[in-house]
PDB file of C-alpha atoms in Angstrom:
ATOM      1  CA  UNK E   1      97.051 133.511 110.784  1.00 52.00           C
ATOM      2  CA  UNK E   2      97.736 129.865 111.421  1.00 71.00           C
ATOM      3  CA  UNK E   3      97.952 127.587 108.451  1.00 90.00           C
ATOM      4  CA  UNK E   4      95.954 124.467 107.803  1.00 94.00           C
ATOM      5  CA  UNK E   5      96.355 122.263 110.854  1.00 95.00           C
ATOM      6  CA  UNK E   6      96.303 118.510 110.599  1.00 96.00           C
ATOM      7  CA  UNK E   7      96.563 115.896 113.302  1.00 96.00           C
ATOM      8  CA  UNK E   8      97.850 113.453 114.005  1.00 97.00           C
ATOM      9  CA  UNK E   9     100.934 113.899 111.860  1.00 95.00           C
ATOM     10  CA  UNK E  10     101.700 110.206 112.061  1.00 96.00           C
ATOM     11  CA  UNK E  11      99.312 107.391 112.808  1.00 97.00           C
ATOM     12  CA  UNK E  12      99.903 103.668 112.996  1.00 97.00           C
ATOM     13  CA  UNK E  13      96.969 101.315 112.833  1.00 98.00           C
ATOM     14  CA  UNK E  14      96.628  97.562 112.663  1.00 97.00           C
ATOM     15  CA  UNK E  15      94.612  96.045 109.862  1.00 97.00           C
ATOM     16  CA  UNK E  16      90.923  96.213 110.661  1.00 97.00           C
ATOM     17  CA  UNK E  17      91.154  99.229 112.965  1.00 98.00           C
ATOM     18  CA  UNK E  18      89.743 102.657 112.307  1.00 98.00           C
ATOM     19  CA  UNK E  19      91.750 105.744 111.432  1.00 98.00           C
ATOM     20  CA  UNK E  20      90.514 109.271 112.074  1.00 98.00           C
ATOM     21  CA  UNK E  21      92.352 112.205 110.598  1.00 98.00           C
ATOM     22  CA  UNK E  22      91.489 115.747 111.599  1.00 98.00           C
ATOM     23  CA  UNK E  23      91.876 119.011 109.761  1.00 97.00           C
ATOM     24  CA  UNK E  24      91.294 122.583 110.844  1.00 96.00           C
ATOM     25  CA  UNK E  25      91.225 124.938 107.869  1.00 95.00           C
ATOM     26  CA  UNK E  26      92.799 128.346 107.794  1.00 93.00           C
ATOM     27  CA  UNK E  27      90.755 131.040 109.424  1.00 90.00           C
ATOM     28  CA  UNK E  28      88.166 132.388 107.055  1.00 87.00           C
ATOM     29  CA  UNK E  29      88.358 129.423 104.689  1.00 89.00           C
ATOM     30  CA  UNK E  30      85.095 127.634 104.117  1.00 87.00           C
ATOM     31  CA  UNK E  31      86.303 125.111 101.538  1.00 90.00           C
ATOM     32  CA  UNK E  32      88.091 121.960 102.684  1.00 94.00           C
ATOM     33  CA  UNK E  33      89.670 119.302 100.508  1.00 94.00           C
ATOM     34  CA  UNK E  34      91.238 115.958 101.248  1.00 95.00           C
ATOM     35  CA  UNK E  35      93.912 114.448  99.041  1.00 94.00           C
ATOM     36  CA  UNK E  36      95.782 111.188  99.240  1.00 94.00           C
ATOM     37  CA  UNK E  37      99.383 110.740  98.221  1.00 91.00           C
ATOM     38  CA  UNK E  38     100.591 107.214  97.707  1.00 85.00           C
ATOM     39  CA  UNK E  39     104.313 106.465  97.660  1.00 75.00           C
ATOM     40  CA  UNK E  40     105.956 107.680  94.455  1.00 70.00           C
ATOM     41  CA  UNK E  41     102.671 109.121  93.221  1.00 74.00           C
ATOM     42  CA  UNK E  42     101.153 112.539  92.983  1.00 77.00           C
ATOM     43  CA  UNK E  43      98.195 113.855  94.851  1.00 85.00           C
ATOM     44  CA  UNK E  44      94.803 112.354  94.222  1.00 89.00           C
ATOM     45  CA  UNK E  45      91.678 114.309  95.012  1.00 89.00           C
ATOM     46  CA  UNK E  46      89.357 112.547  97.417  1.00 93.00           C
ATOM     47  CA  UNK E  47      86.637 114.862  98.645  1.00 94.00           C
ATOM     48  CA  UNK E  48      85.592 118.491  98.775  1.00 93.00           C
ATOM     49  CA  UNK E  49      83.493 119.822 101.619  1.00 94.00           C
ATOM     50  CA  UNK E  50      81.980 123.003 102.859  1.00 92.00           C
ATOM     51  CA  UNK E  51      80.489 123.419 106.278  1.00 88.00           C
ATOM     52  CA  UNK E  52      78.044 120.552 106.895  1.00 88.00           C
ATOM     53  CA  UNK E  53      77.999 119.642 103.210  1.00 93.00           C
ATOM     54  CA  UNK E  54      79.858 117.209 101.013  1.00 94.00           C
ATOM     55  CA  UNK E  55      80.156 118.954  97.675  1.00 91.00           C
ATOM     56  CA  UNK E  56      82.141 116.421  95.714  1.00 91.00           C
ATOM     57  CA  UNK E  57      83.240 112.972  96.868  1.00 92.00           C
ATOM     58  CA  UNK E  58      84.043 111.592  93.461  1.00 89.00           C
ATOM     59  CA  UNK E  59      87.566 110.658  94.530  1.00 90.00           C
ATOM     60  CA  UNK E  60      86.586 108.754  97.641  1.00 93.00           C
ATOM     61  CA  UNK E  61      86.676 104.966  97.626  1.00 93.00           C
ATOM     62  CA  UNK E  62      83.117 103.680  97.730  1.00 90.00           C
ATOM     63  CA  UNK E  63      83.583 101.722 100.920  1.00 94.00           C
ATOM     64  CA  UNK E  64      85.205 102.309 104.313  1.00 97.00           C
ATOM     65  CA  UNK E  65      86.011 105.983 103.667  1.00 97.00           C
ATOM     66  CA  UNK E  66      83.913 108.903 104.857  1.00 97.00           C
ATOM     67  CA  UNK E  67      84.430 112.592 105.490  1.00 97.00           C
ATOM     68  CA  UNK E  68      82.629 115.302 107.326  1.00 96.00           C
ATOM     69  CA  UNK E  69      83.002 118.980 108.050  1.00 95.00           C
ATOM     70  CA  UNK E  70      80.634 119.803 110.891  1.00 92.00           C
ATOM     71  CA  UNK E  71      79.329 123.219 111.760  1.00 89.00           C
ATOM     72  CA  UNK E  72      81.664 123.305 114.727  1.00 88.00           C
ATOM     73  CA  UNK E  73      85.063 121.685 114.859  1.00 91.00           C
ATOM     74  CA  UNK E  74      87.515 120.268 112.368  1.00 95.00           C
ATOM     75  CA  UNK E  75      86.924 118.277 109.256  1.00 97.00           C
ATOM     76  CA  UNK E  76      87.421 114.566 109.778  1.00 97.00           C
ATOM     77  CA  UNK E  77      88.458 111.902 107.320  1.00 98.00           C
ATOM     78  CA  UNK E  78      87.510 108.506 108.638  1.00 98.00           C
ATOM     79  CA  UNK E  79      88.799 105.199 107.340  1.00 98.00           C
ATOM     80  CA  UNK E  80      87.155 102.100 108.721  1.00 98.00           C
ATOM     81  CA  UNK E  81      88.683  98.635 108.766  1.00 98.00           C
ATOM     82  CA  UNK E  82      91.990  99.837 107.405  1.00 97.00           C
ATOM     83  CA  UNK E  83      94.013  97.666 105.053  1.00 96.00           C
ATOM     84  CA  UNK E  84      97.686  97.833 104.089  1.00 94.00           C
ATOM     85  CA  UNK E  85      96.821  99.638 100.872  1.00 93.00           C
ATOM     86  CA  UNK E  86      95.463 102.567 102.889  1.00 95.00           C
ATOM     87  CA  UNK E  87      98.995 103.413 104.000  1.00 95.00           C
ATOM     88  CA  UNK E  88      99.633 106.826 102.531  1.00 95.00           C
ATOM     89  CA  UNK E  89      99.967 110.495 103.293  1.00 94.00           C
ATOM     90  CA  UNK E  90      96.638 112.259 103.601  1.00 96.00           C
ATOM     91  CA  UNK E  91      96.637 115.963 102.985  1.00 95.00           C
ATOM     92  CA  UNK E  92      93.983 118.410 103.917  1.00 95.00           C
ATOM     93  CA  UNK E  93      93.755 121.719 102.151  1.00 93.00           C
ATOM     94  CA  UNK E  94      91.580 124.758 102.530  1.00 92.00           C
ATOM     95  CA  UNK E  95      90.641 127.630 100.328  1.00 89.00           C
ATOM     96  CA  UNK E  96      88.635 130.812 100.450  1.00 85.00           C
ATOM     97  CA  UNK E  97      87.884 130.055  96.804  1.00 76.00           C
ATOM     98  CA  UNK E  98      90.673 129.800  94.227  1.00 74.00           C
ATOM     99  CA  UNK E  99      94.118 129.105  95.640  1.00 81.00           C
ATOM    100  CA  UNK E 100      94.416 125.998  97.773  1.00 85.00           C
ATOM    101  CA  UNK E 101      96.651 125.901 100.838  1.00 90.00           C
ATOM    102  CA  UNK E 102      97.843 122.611 102.233  1.00 91.00           C
ATOM    103  CA  UNK E 103      98.395 121.267 105.686  1.00 93.00           C
ATOM    104  CA  UNK E 104     101.497 119.352 106.692  1.00 91.00           C
ATOM    105  CA  UNK E 105      99.799 116.024 106.122  1.00 94.00           C
ATOM    106  CA  UNK E 106      98.938 112.953 108.152  1.00 96.00           C
ATOM    107  CA  UNK E 107     101.000 109.856 107.457  1.00 95.00           C
ATOM    108  CA  UNK E 108      99.021 106.680 107.986  1.00 96.00           C
ATOM    109  CA  UNK E 109     100.830 103.379 108.315  1.00 96.00           C
ATOM    110  CA  UNK E 110      98.830 100.182 108.456  1.00 97.00           C
ATOM    111  CA  UNK E 111     100.657  97.238 109.961  1.00 96.00           C
TER     112      UNK E 111
ATOM    113  CA  UNK P   1      88.692 116.912  81.584  1.00 69.00           C
ATOM    114  CA  UNK P   2      91.770 118.685  82.811  1.00 76.00           C
ATOM    115  CA  UNK P   3      95.029 116.861  83.352  1.00 86.00           C
ATOM    116  CA  UNK P   4      98.637 117.636  84.077  1.00 91.00           C
ATOM    117  CA  UNK P   5     101.774 115.927  82.823  1.00 93.00           C
ATOM    118  CA  UNK P   6     105.193 116.340  84.326  1.00 95.00           C
ATOM    119  CA  UNK P   7     107.429 114.469  81.888  1.00 95.00           C
ATOM    120  CA  UNK P   8     110.457 114.286  84.144  1.00 94.00           C
ATOM    121  CA  UNK P   9     110.191 112.012  87.158  1.00 92.00           C
ATOM    122  CA  UNK P  10     113.628 112.853  88.488  1.00 95.00           C
ATOM    123  CA  UNK P  11     116.093 115.622  87.646  1.00 97.00           C
ATOM    124  CA  UNK P  12     119.591 116.131  88.998  1.00 97.00           C
ATOM    125  CA  UNK P  13     121.370 119.469  88.708  1.00 97.00           C
ATOM    126  CA  UNK P  14     124.532 120.881  90.188  1.00 97.00           C
ATOM    127  CA  UNK P  15     124.317 123.594  92.784  1.00 97.00           C
ATOM    128  CA  UNK P  16     124.491 126.946  91.070  1.00 97.00           C
ATOM    129  CA  UNK P  17     123.226 125.610  87.759  1.00 97.00           C
ATOM    130  CA  UNK P  18     119.976 126.720  86.175  1.00 97.00           C
ATOM    131  CA  UNK P  19     116.822 124.667  86.458  1.00 97.00           C
ATOM    132  CA  UNK P  20     113.752 124.112  84.338  1.00 98.00           C
ATOM    133  CA  UNK P  21     110.974 121.746  85.338  1.00 98.00           C
ATOM    134  CA  UNK P  22     108.437 120.944  82.680  1.00 98.00           C
ATOM    135  CA  UNK P  23     104.692 120.950  83.011  1.00 97.00           C
ATOM    136  CA  UNK P  24     102.108 120.386  80.299  1.00 96.00           C
ATOM    137  CA  UNK P  25      98.407 120.632  80.887  1.00 93.00           C
ATOM    138  CA  UNK P  26      95.130 119.894  79.260  1.00 89.00           C
ATOM    139  CA  UNK P  27      92.306 122.246  80.102  1.00 81.00           C
ATOM    140  CA  UNK P  28      89.190 123.395  78.324  1.00 72.00           C
ATOM    141  CA  UNK P  29      89.351 127.069  79.210  1.00 75.00           C
ATOM    142  CA  UNK P  30      91.898 129.555  80.469  1.00 75.00           C
ATOM    143  CA  UNK P  31      93.593 127.571  83.182  1.00 84.00           C
ATOM    144  CA  UNK P  32      94.527 128.400  86.700  1.00 90.00           C
ATOM    145  CA  UNK P  33      98.053 127.046  87.087  1.00 93.00           C
ATOM    146  CA  UNK P  34     100.148 126.407  90.153  1.00 94.00           C
ATOM    147  CA  UNK P  35     103.505 125.098  91.248  1.00 96.00           C
ATOM    148  CA  UNK P  36     103.926 123.570  94.684  1.00 95.00           C
ATOM    149  CA  UNK P  37     107.038 122.266  96.419  1.00 96.00           C
ATOM    150  CA  UNK P  38     107.126 119.431  98.919  1.00 92.00           C
ATOM    151  CA  UNK P  39     110.077 118.645 101.147  1.00 90.00           C
ATOM    152  CA  UNK P  40     110.301 115.104 102.565  1.00 85.00           C
ATOM    153  CA  UNK P  41     107.711 114.497 105.257  1.00 82.00           C
ATOM    154  CA  UNK P  42     106.159 117.900 104.745  1.00 85.00           C
ATOM    155  CA  UNK P  43     103.087 119.372 103.157  1.00 86.00           C
ATOM    156  CA  UNK P  44     102.911 121.280  99.908  1.00 89.00           C
ATOM    157  CA  UNK P  45     104.001 124.869  99.815  1.00 92.00           C
ATOM    158  CA  UNK P  46     102.730 127.163  97.099  1.00 92.00           C
ATOM    159  CA  UNK P  47     105.580 128.539  94.987  1.00 96.00           C
ATOM    160  CA  UNK P  48     103.586 130.562  92.490  1.00 95.00           C
ATOM    161  CA  UNK P  49     100.331 130.725  90.590  1.00 93.00           C
ATOM    162  CA  UNK P  50      98.946 132.016  87.341  1.00 93.00           C
ATOM    163  CA  UNK P  51      95.382 133.167  86.919  1.00 89.00           C
ATOM    164  CA  UNK P  52      95.624 135.779  84.166  1.00 87.00           C
ATOM    165  CA  UNK P  53      97.701 138.710  82.967  1.00 88.00           C
ATOM    166  CA  UNK P  54     101.453 138.661  82.564  1.00 90.00           C
ATOM    167  CA  UNK P  55     102.486 135.208  81.392  1.00 92.00           C
ATOM    168  CA  UNK P  56     105.756 135.323  83.318  1.00 96.00           C
ATOM    169  CA  UNK P  57     104.999 134.783  86.971  1.00 96.00           C
ATOM    170  CA  UNK P  58     107.390 135.388  89.834  1.00 97.00           C
ATOM    171  CA  UNK P  59     107.206 133.236  92.913  1.00 96.00           C
ATOM    172  CA  UNK P  60     108.932 132.706  96.209  1.00 95.00           C
ATOM    173  CA  UNK P  61     112.482 131.431  96.684  1.00 94.00           C
ATOM    174  CA  UNK P  62     113.617 132.897  93.365  1.00 96.00           C
ATOM    175  CA  UNK P  63     111.387 130.723  91.183  1.00 97.00           C
ATOM    176  CA  UNK P  64     109.486 131.865  88.145  1.00 98.00           C
ATOM    177  CA  UNK P  65     107.202 130.174  85.635  1.00 98.00           C
ATOM    178  CA  UNK P  66     106.036 131.060  82.174  1.00 96.00           C
ATOM    179  CA  UNK P  67     102.589 130.294  80.817  1.00 94.00           C
ATOM    180  CA  UNK P  68     102.669 129.429  77.117  1.00 94.00           C
ATOM    181  CA  UNK P  69      99.195 128.866  75.811  1.00 91.00           C
ATOM    182  CA  UNK P  70     100.370 127.723  72.377  1.00 92.00           C
ATOM    183  CA  UNK P  71     102.386 124.932  73.977  1.00 94.00           C
ATOM    184  CA  UNK P  72      99.987 124.218  76.851  1.00 93.00           C
ATOM    185  CA  UNK P  73     102.940 124.538  79.158  1.00 95.00           C
ATOM    186  CA  UNK P  74     103.760 126.149  82.463  1.00 97.00           C
ATOM    187  CA  UNK P  75     107.433 125.411  83.067  1.00 98.00           C
ATOM    188  CA  UNK P  76     109.127 126.308  86.315  1.00 98.00           C
ATOM    189  CA  UNK P  77     112.559 127.930  86.234  1.00 98.00           C
ATOM    190  CA  UNK P  78     115.267 129.090  88.561  1.00 98.00           C
ATOM    191  CA  UNK P  79     118.515 130.698  87.363  1.00 97.00           C
ATOM    192  CA  UNK P  80     120.732 129.286  90.115  1.00 97.00           C
ATOM    193  CA  UNK P  81     119.766 126.296  92.211  1.00 97.00           C
ATOM    194  CA  UNK P  82     120.628 126.033  95.882  1.00 96.00           C
ATOM    195  CA  UNK P  83     121.090 122.780  97.804  1.00 96.00           C
ATOM    196  CA  UNK P  84     117.964 123.615  99.820  1.00 95.00           C
ATOM    197  CA  UNK P  85     115.882 123.439  96.640  1.00 96.00           C
ATOM    198  CA  UNK P  86     116.124 119.647  96.662  1.00 97.00           C
ATOM    199  CA  UNK P  87     112.511 118.530  96.972  1.00 96.00           C
ATOM    200  CA  UNK P  88     109.531 117.250  95.015  1.00 94.00           C
ATOM    201  CA  UNK P  89     107.806 119.735  92.743  1.00 96.00           C
ATOM    202  CA  UNK P  90     104.190 119.480  91.685  1.00 95.00           C
ATOM    203  CA  UNK P  91     102.434 121.314  88.922  1.00 95.00           C
ATOM    204  CA  UNK P  92      98.670 121.721  89.225  1.00 93.00           C
ATOM    205  CA  UNK P  93      95.877 122.999  87.016  1.00 91.00           C
ATOM    206  CA  UNK P  94      92.346 124.043  87.820  1.00 85.00           C
ATOM    207  CA  UNK P  95      90.806 125.319  90.994  1.00 76.00           C
ATOM    208  CA  UNK P  96      88.940 124.063  93.991  1.00 72.00           C
ATOM    209  CA  UNK P  97      87.485 120.603  93.471  1.00 72.00           C
ATOM    210  CA  UNK P  98      88.681 120.580  89.886  1.00 76.00           C
ATOM    211  CA  UNK P  99      92.353 121.020  90.707  1.00 82.00           C
ATOM    212  CA  UNK P 100      94.487 118.256  89.285  1.00 85.00           C
ATOM    213  CA  UNK P 101      98.109 117.556  90.118  1.00 89.00           C
ATOM    214  CA  UNK P 102     100.936 116.134  88.118  1.00 91.00           C
ATOM    215  CA  UNK P 103     102.827 113.122  89.401  1.00 89.00           C
ATOM    216  CA  UNK P 104     105.692 115.328  90.518  1.00 92.00           C
ATOM    217  CA  UNK P 105     109.339 115.850  89.641  1.00 95.00           C
ATOM    218  CA  UNK P 106     111.956 114.991  92.212  1.00 95.00           C
ATOM    219  CA  UNK P 107     114.869 117.417  92.186  1.00 97.00           C
ATOM    220  CA  UNK P 108     118.281 116.318  93.416  1.00 97.00           C
ATOM    221  CA  UNK P 109     120.992 118.960  93.809  1.00 97.00           C
ATOM    222  CA  UNK P 110     124.624 117.879  93.502  1.00 96.00           C
ATOM    223  CA  UNK P 111     127.272 119.791  95.463  1.00 91.00           C
TER     224      UNK P 111
END
């Protein structure tokens, strides 16, 4: 059973470009979460999704950030018009309900 | 609202010495508690979890943690540290969208 798969692992974007991060949950997991980890900080919850539904986006910045988990395909975290402060590690996690399992992360660098 | 405090930002121990990483939580009900480990550039790996039952929980890699309700603590322990244990350790409380992480404790292991 493959773990949570994230890609790309590393992404470099210039200021103003868009970043798209993809996440395939573990097989059988219907809950997907996105977290952001800033340098020297812990994990901050961003958004919780189930198939085709955003359940909780209370941790998402109000602008430029969006997430989806379509019926088919991976969950996508999209950051429009990236700024330097968006540079961080973005972790996807999935759960069948209860314990959360993390992917390896996507490291975004904005130059 | 639930929260997690890891009082120690950085701990250094000698290889072979014992280890205790502190975690204090605030939670309204019986908490779900977790410890995760993160190696540099990697995702978070679940070490152990507590949902209910025996308050001393055994995890992978020789780690254990003890839930003490009276102290609102869930400290992580290992009797003899190995150089490969050097990593960042995160305590977490809650479940699903309500999971909250501590800021982490960085463990350095001296030869």
